[in-house]
PDB file of C-alpha atoms in Angstrom:
ATOM      1  CA  MET A1465     -15.383   5.125   3.834  1.00 52.00           C
ATOM      2  CA  ARG A1466     -16.562   6.190   0.355  1.00 53.00           C
ATOM      3  CA  LYS A1467     -15.770   9.886   1.294  1.00 47.00           C
ATOM      4  CA  ALA A1468     -12.458   9.118   2.305  1.00 46.00           C
ATOM      5  CA  LEU A1469     -11.582   7.030  -0.939  1.00 47.00           C
ATOM      6  CA  ALA A1470     -13.033   9.858  -2.829  1.00 49.00           C
ATOM      7  CA  ALA A1471     -10.965  12.531  -1.120  1.00 47.00           C
ATOM      8  CA  ALA A1472      -7.673  10.496  -1.787  1.00 46.00           C
ATOM      9  CA  GLY A1473      -8.578  10.103  -5.431  1.00 50.00           C
ATOM     10  CA  PHE A1474      -9.351  13.803  -5.723  1.00 48.00           C
ATOM     11  CA  LEU A1475      -5.966  14.599  -4.479  1.00 44.00           C
ATOM     12  CA  LEU A1476      -4.267  12.447  -6.941  1.00 45.00           C
ATOM     13  CA  VAL A1477      -6.091  13.627  -9.701  1.00 45.00           C
ATOM     14  CA  ALA A1478      -5.630  17.511  -8.852  1.00 44.00           C
ATOM     15  CA  ALA A1479      -1.876  16.784  -8.501  1.00 41.00           C
ATOM     16  CA  HIS A1480       0.142  18.902 -11.007  1.00 42.00           C
ATOM     17  CA  PRO A1481       3.829  17.560 -11.842  1.00 42.00           C
ATOM     18  CA  SER A1482       4.905  21.094 -10.926  1.00 37.00           C
ATOM     19  CA  ALA A1483       3.485  20.756  -7.388  1.00 39.00           C
ATOM     20  CA  ALA A1484       4.433  17.137  -6.568  1.00 58.00           C
ATOM     21  CA  GLY A1485       6.288  16.824  -3.301  1.00 78.00           C
ATOM     22  CA  GLU A1486       8.261  14.049  -2.022  1.00 88.00           C
ATOM     23  CA  LEU A1487       7.748  10.240  -2.284  1.00 94.00           C
ATOM     24  CA  ALA A1488       8.516   8.546   1.017  1.00 96.00           C
ATOM     25  CA  PHE A1489       8.866   4.680   1.908  1.00 97.00           C
ATOM     26  CA  GLU A1490       8.248   3.545   5.678  1.00 97.00           C
ATOM     27  CA  ALA A1491       9.116   0.813   7.597  1.00 98.00           C
ATOM     28  CA  GLN A1492       6.738   0.596  10.763  1.00 98.00           C
ATOM     29  CA  LEU A1493       6.581  -1.271  14.151  1.00 98.00           C
ATOM     30  CA  GLY A1494       4.504  -0.896  17.157  1.00 98.00           C
ATOM     31  CA  TYR A1495       1.583  -1.935  19.119  1.00 98.00           C
ATOM     32  CA  PHE A1496      -2.376  -2.984  18.233  1.00 98.00           C
ATOM     33  CA  ASP A1497      -4.965  -3.395  20.580  1.00 97.00           C
ATOM     34  CA  MET A1498      -8.356  -5.197  19.174  1.00 96.00           C
ATOM     35  CA  ALA A1499     -11.597  -3.320  19.449  1.00 95.00           C
ATOM     36  CA  ALA A1500     -12.931  -6.797  20.229  1.00 93.00           C
ATOM     37  CA  GLN A1501     -11.399  -6.741  23.614  1.00 94.00           C
ATOM     38  CA  SER A1502     -13.553  -9.315  25.349  1.00 94.00           C
ATOM     39  CA  SER A1503     -13.532 -11.995  22.858  1.00 93.00           C
ATOM     40  CA  ALA A1504      -9.853 -11.366  22.283  1.00 94.00           C
ATOM     41  CA  LYS A1505      -9.110 -11.617  25.957  1.00 94.00           C
ATOM     42  CA  ALA A1506     -11.090 -14.613  26.440  1.00 93.00           C
ATOM     43  CA  LEU A1507      -9.201 -16.442  23.512  1.00 92.00           C
ATOM     44  CA  PHE A1508      -5.693 -15.050  23.823  1.00 94.00           C
ATOM     45  CA  GLY A1509      -5.437 -13.837  27.259  1.00 92.00           C
ATOM     46  CA  SER A1510      -4.938 -10.417  26.177  1.00 94.00           C
ATOM     47  CA  SER A1511      -6.261  -7.962  23.294  1.00 94.00           C
ATOM     48  CA  GLY A1512      -2.839  -6.360  22.047  1.00 96.00           C
ATOM     49  CA  GLY A1513       0.146  -7.063  20.500  1.00 96.00           C
ATOM     50  CA  LEU A1514       3.118  -6.484  17.914  1.00 98.00           C
ATOM     51  CA  THR A1515       2.122  -5.185  14.777  1.00 98.00           C
ATOM     52  CA  PHE A1516       4.386  -4.290  11.893  1.00 98.00           C
ATOM     53  CA  GLY A1517       4.452  -3.206   8.309  1.00 97.00           C
ATOM     54  CA  GLY A1518       5.279  -0.693   5.717  1.00 97.00           C
ATOM     55  CA  ALA A1519       3.633   2.475   3.727  1.00 98.00           C
ATOM     56  CA  VAL A1520       4.303   4.522   0.708  1.00 97.00           C
ATOM     57  CA  ARG A1521       3.474   8.189   0.790  1.00 96.00           C
ATOM     58  CA  TYR A1522       3.145  10.615  -1.924  1.00 96.00           C
ATOM     59  CA  GLY A1523       3.128  14.500  -1.461  1.00 92.00           C
ATOM     60  CA  VAL A1524       0.667  15.989  -3.809  1.00 91.00           C
ATOM     61  CA  TRP A1525       0.289  19.624  -3.137  1.00 86.00           C
ATOM     62  CA  ARG A1526       2.177  21.748  -0.272  1.00 84.00           C
ATOM     63  CA  GLY A1527       1.084  19.465   2.614  1.00 89.00           C
ATOM     64  CA  ALA A1528      -1.507  17.307   1.015  1.00 94.00           C
ATOM     65  CA  PHE A1529      -0.418  13.779   0.731  1.00 95.00           C
ATOM     66  CA  VAL A1530      -1.948  10.177  -0.216  1.00 97.00           C
ATOM     67  CA  SER A1531      -0.636   6.985   1.439  1.00 97.00           C
ATOM     68  CA  ALA A1532      -0.919   3.305   0.902  1.00 97.00           C
ATOM     69  CA  GLY A1533       0.169   0.861   3.806  1.00 97.00           C
ATOM     70  CA  LEU A1534      -0.089  -2.741   4.693  1.00 97.00           C
ATOM     71  CA  ARG A1535       0.421  -3.929   8.277  1.00 97.00           C
ATOM     72  CA  SER A1536      -0.109  -7.501   9.920  1.00 97.00           C
ATOM     73  CA  PHE A1537      -1.211  -8.438  13.452  1.00 97.00           C
ATOM     74  CA  SER A1538      -1.630 -12.067  14.748  1.00 96.00           C
ATOM     75  CA  LYS A1539      -2.463 -13.699  17.962  1.00 95.00           C
ATOM     76  CA  ASP A1540      -2.415 -17.462  19.203  1.00 94.00           C
ATOM     77  CA  GLY A1541      -4.931 -18.901  21.888  1.00 93.00           C
ATOM     78  CA  GLU A1542      -7.188 -21.695  22.519  1.00 91.00           C
ATOM     79  CA  ARG A1543     -10.849 -22.290  22.431  1.00 89.00           C
ATOM     80  CA  VAL A1544     -12.913 -21.336  25.094  1.00 89.00           C
ATOM     81  CA  PHE A1545     -16.740 -21.768  26.298  1.00 89.00           C
ATOM     82  CA  VAL A1546     -18.593 -18.788  27.596  1.00 89.00           C
ATOM     83  CA  LEU A1547     -22.364 -19.074  28.636  1.00 87.00           C
ATOM     84  CA  SER A1548     -22.935 -15.477  29.012  1.00 87.00           C
ATOM     85  CA  PRO A1549     -20.709 -12.180  28.889  1.00 87.00           C
ATOM     86  CA  GLY A1550     -20.491 -12.446  32.752  1.00 85.00           C
ATOM     87  CA  SER A1551     -19.712 -16.093  32.976  1.00 87.00           C
ATOM     88  CA  PRO A1552     -16.439 -17.518  33.818  1.00 90.00           C
ATOM     89  CA  VAL A1553     -14.477 -18.430  30.592  1.00 89.00           C
ATOM     90  CA  GLN A1554     -13.698 -22.154  30.471  1.00 90.00           C
ATOM     91  CA  LYS A1555     -10.690 -23.251  28.416  1.00 89.00           C
ATOM     92  CA  LEU A1556     -11.035 -26.322  25.881  1.00 87.00           C
ATOM     93  CA  GLY A1557      -7.588 -26.879  24.851  1.00 86.00           C
ATOM     94  CA  PHE A1558      -7.819 -26.352  21.275  1.00 90.00           C
ATOM     95  CA  PRO A1559      -5.660 -24.184  19.596  1.00 92.00           C
ATOM     96  CA  VAL A1560      -6.694 -21.218  17.417  1.00 92.00           C
ATOM     97  CA  SER A1561      -4.788 -18.698  15.887  1.00 94.00           C
ATOM     98  CA  VAL A1562      -6.166 -15.105  14.301  1.00 94.00           C
ATOM     99  CA  ARG A1563      -4.249 -12.960  11.825  1.00 96.00           C
ATOM    100  CA  LEU A1564      -5.285  -9.318  10.911  1.00 96.00           C
ATOM    101  CA  THR A1565      -3.840  -7.738   7.514  1.00 97.00           C
ATOM    102  CA  PRO A1566      -5.324  -4.149   7.037  1.00 97.00           C
ATOM    103  CA  VAL A1567      -4.690  -2.460   3.918  1.00 98.00           C
ATOM    104  CA  LEU A1568      -4.621   1.466   4.570  1.00 98.00           C
ATOM    105  CA  LEU A1569      -5.433   4.026   2.057  1.00 98.00           C
ATOM    106  CA  THR A1570      -5.382   7.299   3.568  1.00 98.00           C
ATOM    107  CA  ALA A1571      -5.328  10.863   2.745  1.00 97.00           C
ATOM    108  CA  GLY A1572      -4.138  13.907   4.916  1.00 96.00           C
ATOM    109  CA  TYR A1573      -2.033  17.024   5.273  1.00 96.00           C
ATOM    110  CA  ARG A1574       1.248  17.774   6.908  1.00 94.00           C
ATOM    111  CA  PHE A1575       1.598  20.808   8.988  1.00 93.00           C
ATOM    112  CA  ARG A1576       4.767  22.930   8.889  1.00 84.00           C
ATOM    113  CA  GLN A1577       5.677  21.088   5.637  1.00 79.00           C
ATOM    114  CA  GLY A1578       9.671  21.421   5.206  1.00 78.00           C
ATOM    115  CA  LYS A1579      10.397  21.798   8.813  1.00 88.00           C
ATOM    116  CA  LEU A1580      12.446  19.733  11.190  1.00 92.00           C
ATOM    117  CA  VAL A1581       9.431  18.521  13.003  1.00 95.00           C
ATOM    118  CA  VAL A1582       6.097  18.001  11.101  1.00 94.00           C
ATOM    119  CA  PRO A1583       2.843  17.224  12.838  1.00 97.00           C
ATOM    120  CA  TYR A1584       0.288  15.277  10.190  1.00 97.00           C
ATOM    121  CA  ALA A1585      -3.303  14.046  10.391  1.00 97.00           C
ATOM    122  CA  ALA A1586      -4.966  11.455   8.085  1.00 98.00           C
ATOM    123  CA  ILE A1587      -8.358   9.596   7.389  1.00 98.00           C
ATOM    124  CA  GLY A1588      -9.320   6.534   4.957  1.00 98.00           C
ATOM    125  CA  ALA A1589     -10.234   3.139   4.413  1.00 97.00           C
ATOM    126  CA  ALA A1590      -9.050   0.008   6.257  1.00 97.00           C
ATOM    127  CA  ILE A1591      -9.351  -2.970   4.027  1.00 97.00           C
ATOM    128  CA  THR A1592      -8.829  -5.624   6.318  1.00 96.00           C
ATOM    129  CA  SER A1593      -8.337  -9.469   5.902  1.00 96.00           C
ATOM    130  CA  TYR A1594      -9.464 -11.427   8.804  1.00 94.00           C
ATOM    131  CA  SER A1595      -8.174 -14.976   9.111  1.00 94.00           C
ATOM    132  CA  GLU A1596      -8.985 -17.512  11.938  1.00 90.00           C
ATOM    133  CA  LYS A1597      -7.624 -21.158  11.890  1.00 91.00           C
ATOM    134  CA  SER A1598      -8.388 -23.905  14.638  1.00 87.00           C
ATOM    135  CA  ASP A1599      -7.986 -27.569  15.231  1.00 83.00           C
ATOM    136  CA  VAL A1600     -10.713 -29.271  17.156  1.00 80.00           C
ATOM    137  CA  ALA A1601     -10.126 -33.359  17.960  1.00 74.00           C
ATOM    138  CA  GLY A1602      -8.170 -33.224  14.903  1.00 75.00           C
ATOM    139  CA  GLU A1603     -10.348 -31.429  12.403  1.00 77.00           C
ATOM    140  CA  SER A1604      -9.483 -28.190  11.052  1.00 82.00           C
ATOM    141  CA  PHE A1605     -11.597 -25.189  10.854  1.00 82.00           C
ATOM    142  CA  ASP A1606     -10.672 -21.891   8.814  1.00 86.00           C
ATOM    143  CA  HIS A1607     -12.510 -18.924   8.589  1.00 85.00           C
ATOM    144  CA  ASP A1608     -11.496 -16.151   6.263  1.00 91.00           C
ATOM    145  CA  THR A1609     -13.065 -12.786   5.253  1.00 93.00           C
ATOM    146  CA  THR A1610     -12.474  -9.236   3.954  1.00 95.00           C
ATOM    147  CA  LYS A1611     -14.330  -6.235   5.080  1.00 95.00           C
ATOM    148  CA  THR A1612     -13.616  -2.433   4.670  1.00 96.00           C
ATOM    149  CA  GLY A1613     -13.985   0.310   7.373  1.00 97.00           C
ATOM    150  CA  VAL A1614     -12.325   3.490   8.355  1.00 97.00           C
ATOM    151  CA  VAL A1615      -9.229   4.554   9.851  1.00 98.00           C
ATOM    152  CA  GLY A1616      -7.959   7.885  11.289  1.00 98.00           C
ATOM    153  CA  ALA A1617      -4.458   8.693  12.614  1.00 98.00           C
ATOM    154  CA  ALA A1618      -2.411  11.560  13.690  1.00 98.00           C
ATOM    155  CA  GLY A1619       1.388  11.685  14.114  1.00 97.00           C
ATOM    156  CA  VAL A1620       4.651  13.614  14.078  1.00 97.00           C
ATOM    157  CA  GLU A1621       7.777  13.168  11.782  1.00 96.00           C
ATOM    158  CA  VAL A1622      11.132  14.324  12.433  1.00 96.00           C
ATOM    159  CA  GLY A1623      13.843  14.938   9.415  1.00 92.00           C
ATOM    160  CA  ARG A1624      14.388  17.055   6.383  1.00 86.00           C
ATOM    161  CA  GLY A1625      16.937  14.854   4.619  1.00 85.00           C
ATOM    162  CA  LEU A1626      16.724  11.587   3.032  1.00 92.00           C
ATOM    163  CA  PHE A1627      16.035   9.634   6.442  1.00 95.00           C
ATOM    164  CA  ARG A1628      12.891  10.366   8.472  1.00 94.00           C
ATOM    165  CA  PHE A1629      11.663   8.999  12.059  1.00 97.00           C
ATOM    166  CA  GLY A1630       8.162   9.215  13.247  1.00 97.00           C
ATOM    167  CA  LEU A1631       5.464   8.279  15.883  1.00 98.00           C
ATOM    168  CA  GLU A1632       1.751   7.596  14.977  1.00 98.00           C
ATOM    169  CA  ALA A1633      -1.462   6.781  16.805  1.00 98.00           C
ATOM    170  CA  GLY A1634      -4.614   6.085  15.300  1.00 98.00           C
ATOM    171  CA  TYR A1635      -7.808   3.870  15.297  1.00 98.00           C
ATOM    172  CA  SER A1636      -9.580   1.792  12.754  1.00 97.00           C
ATOM    173  CA  SER A1637     -13.259   0.532  12.911  1.00 97.00           C
ATOM    174  CA  VAL A1638     -14.222  -2.637  10.757  1.00 96.00           C
ATOM    175  CA  SER A1639     -17.404  -4.179  11.545  1.00 92.00           C
ATOM    176  CA  GLY A1640     -19.204  -7.323  10.381  1.00 88.00           C
ATOM    177  CA  ALA A1641     -16.288  -9.400  10.065  1.00 82.00           C
ATOM    178  CA  VAL A1642     -17.023 -11.809  13.190  1.00 84.00           C
ATOM    179  CA  GLY A1643     -19.673 -11.847  15.741  1.00 68.00           C
ATOM    180  CA  PHE A1644     -21.799 -14.653  13.867  1.00 60.00           C
ATOM    181  CA  ALA A1645     -20.794 -17.661  16.249  1.00 64.00           C
ATOM    182  CA  GLY A1646     -18.631 -18.624  19.171  1.00 80.00           C
ATOM    183  CA  VAL A1647     -17.164 -16.280  21.977  1.00 88.00           C
ATOM    184  CA  SER A1648     -17.644 -12.866  19.654  1.00 89.00           C
ATOM    185  CA  LYS A1649     -21.517 -13.584  19.550  1.00 88.00           C
ATOM    186  CA  VAL A1650     -21.848 -14.168  23.329  1.00 90.00           C
ATOM    187  CA  TYR A1651     -19.904 -10.867  23.759  1.00 92.00           C
ATOM    188  CA  GLY A1652     -21.503  -9.117  20.937  1.00 91.00           C
ATOM    189  CA  GLU A1653     -18.381  -7.923  19.332  1.00 93.00           C
ATOM    190  CA  ASP A1654     -18.367  -7.824  15.560  1.00 92.00           C
ATOM    191  CA  ASP A1655     -15.362  -5.157  15.007  1.00 95.00           C
ATOM    192  CA  VAL A1656     -11.864  -6.289  14.016  1.00 94.00           C
ATOM    193  CA  GLY A1657     -10.350  -2.993  14.192  1.00 95.00           C
ATOM    194  CA  GLY A1658      -8.593  -1.222  17.123  1.00 97.00           C
ATOM    195  CA  PHE A1659      -6.091   1.205  18.391  1.00 98.00           C
ATOM    196  CA  HIS A1660      -2.616   1.514  17.093  1.00 98.00           C
ATOM    197  CA  VAL A1661       0.607   3.195  18.135  1.00 98.00           C
ATOM    198  CA  VAL A1662       3.614   2.767  15.545  1.00 98.00           C
ATOM    199  CA  GLY A1663       7.204   4.140  15.118  1.00 98.00           C
ATOM    200  CA  LYS A1664       8.174   4.813  11.608  1.00 97.00           C
ATOM    201  CA  VAL A1665      11.730   4.725   9.994  1.00 97.00           C
ATOM    202  CA  GLY A1666      11.656   5.896   6.411  1.00 96.00           C
ATOM    203  CA  VAL A1667      13.558   7.400   3.245  1.00 96.00           C
ATOM    204  CA  ALA A1668      12.140  10.175   1.342  1.00 93.00           C
ATOM    205  CA  PHE A1669      13.009  11.522  -2.159  1.00 91.00           C
ATOM    206  CA  GLY A1670      12.169  15.153  -3.465  1.00 82.00           C
ATOM    207  CA  LEU A1671      10.638  15.013  -6.956  1.00 65.00           C
TER     208      LEU A1671
END
């Protein structure tokens, strides 16, 4: 994670105004699948769902770029009791909701810069806020924490004018956020990262 942040910082510092590229703003919508799949399926019935957010990207030199983005993902379910990883899941009827809000800071490279179709790859830090809320017998319980992990992604962007369209797939790993109690401890899962695939619509301005 430190190496990824250092790389992003180096690209920003090394950028010279005469070599600066474009500034782009993106809206993103897609699918996120949690790394803690067994825990998620027990609580929510599935491990994936809708994710949405946005990002800003700045070209620092030729195809090199840095990006900062924010996404949101949430699931609603109910508390369960699981004796062991292979035991049946018993629903308890108490509602529980989880929200993940990752801030993604990445540095990457856009291949074939200036062409109609531009593949790219990026790596960086995923600073993820994890919020869990539940109500048990009329009493509310909240668990909020923020952990930093790594994220890697690859995608393709289409367009050379003002408007751009793209598709991206990637994976993040953010460990240590859960796993201290409850169903995640039973399954031995502590990672709140996961797999994502998002579509992008954006506008780009040359500088």
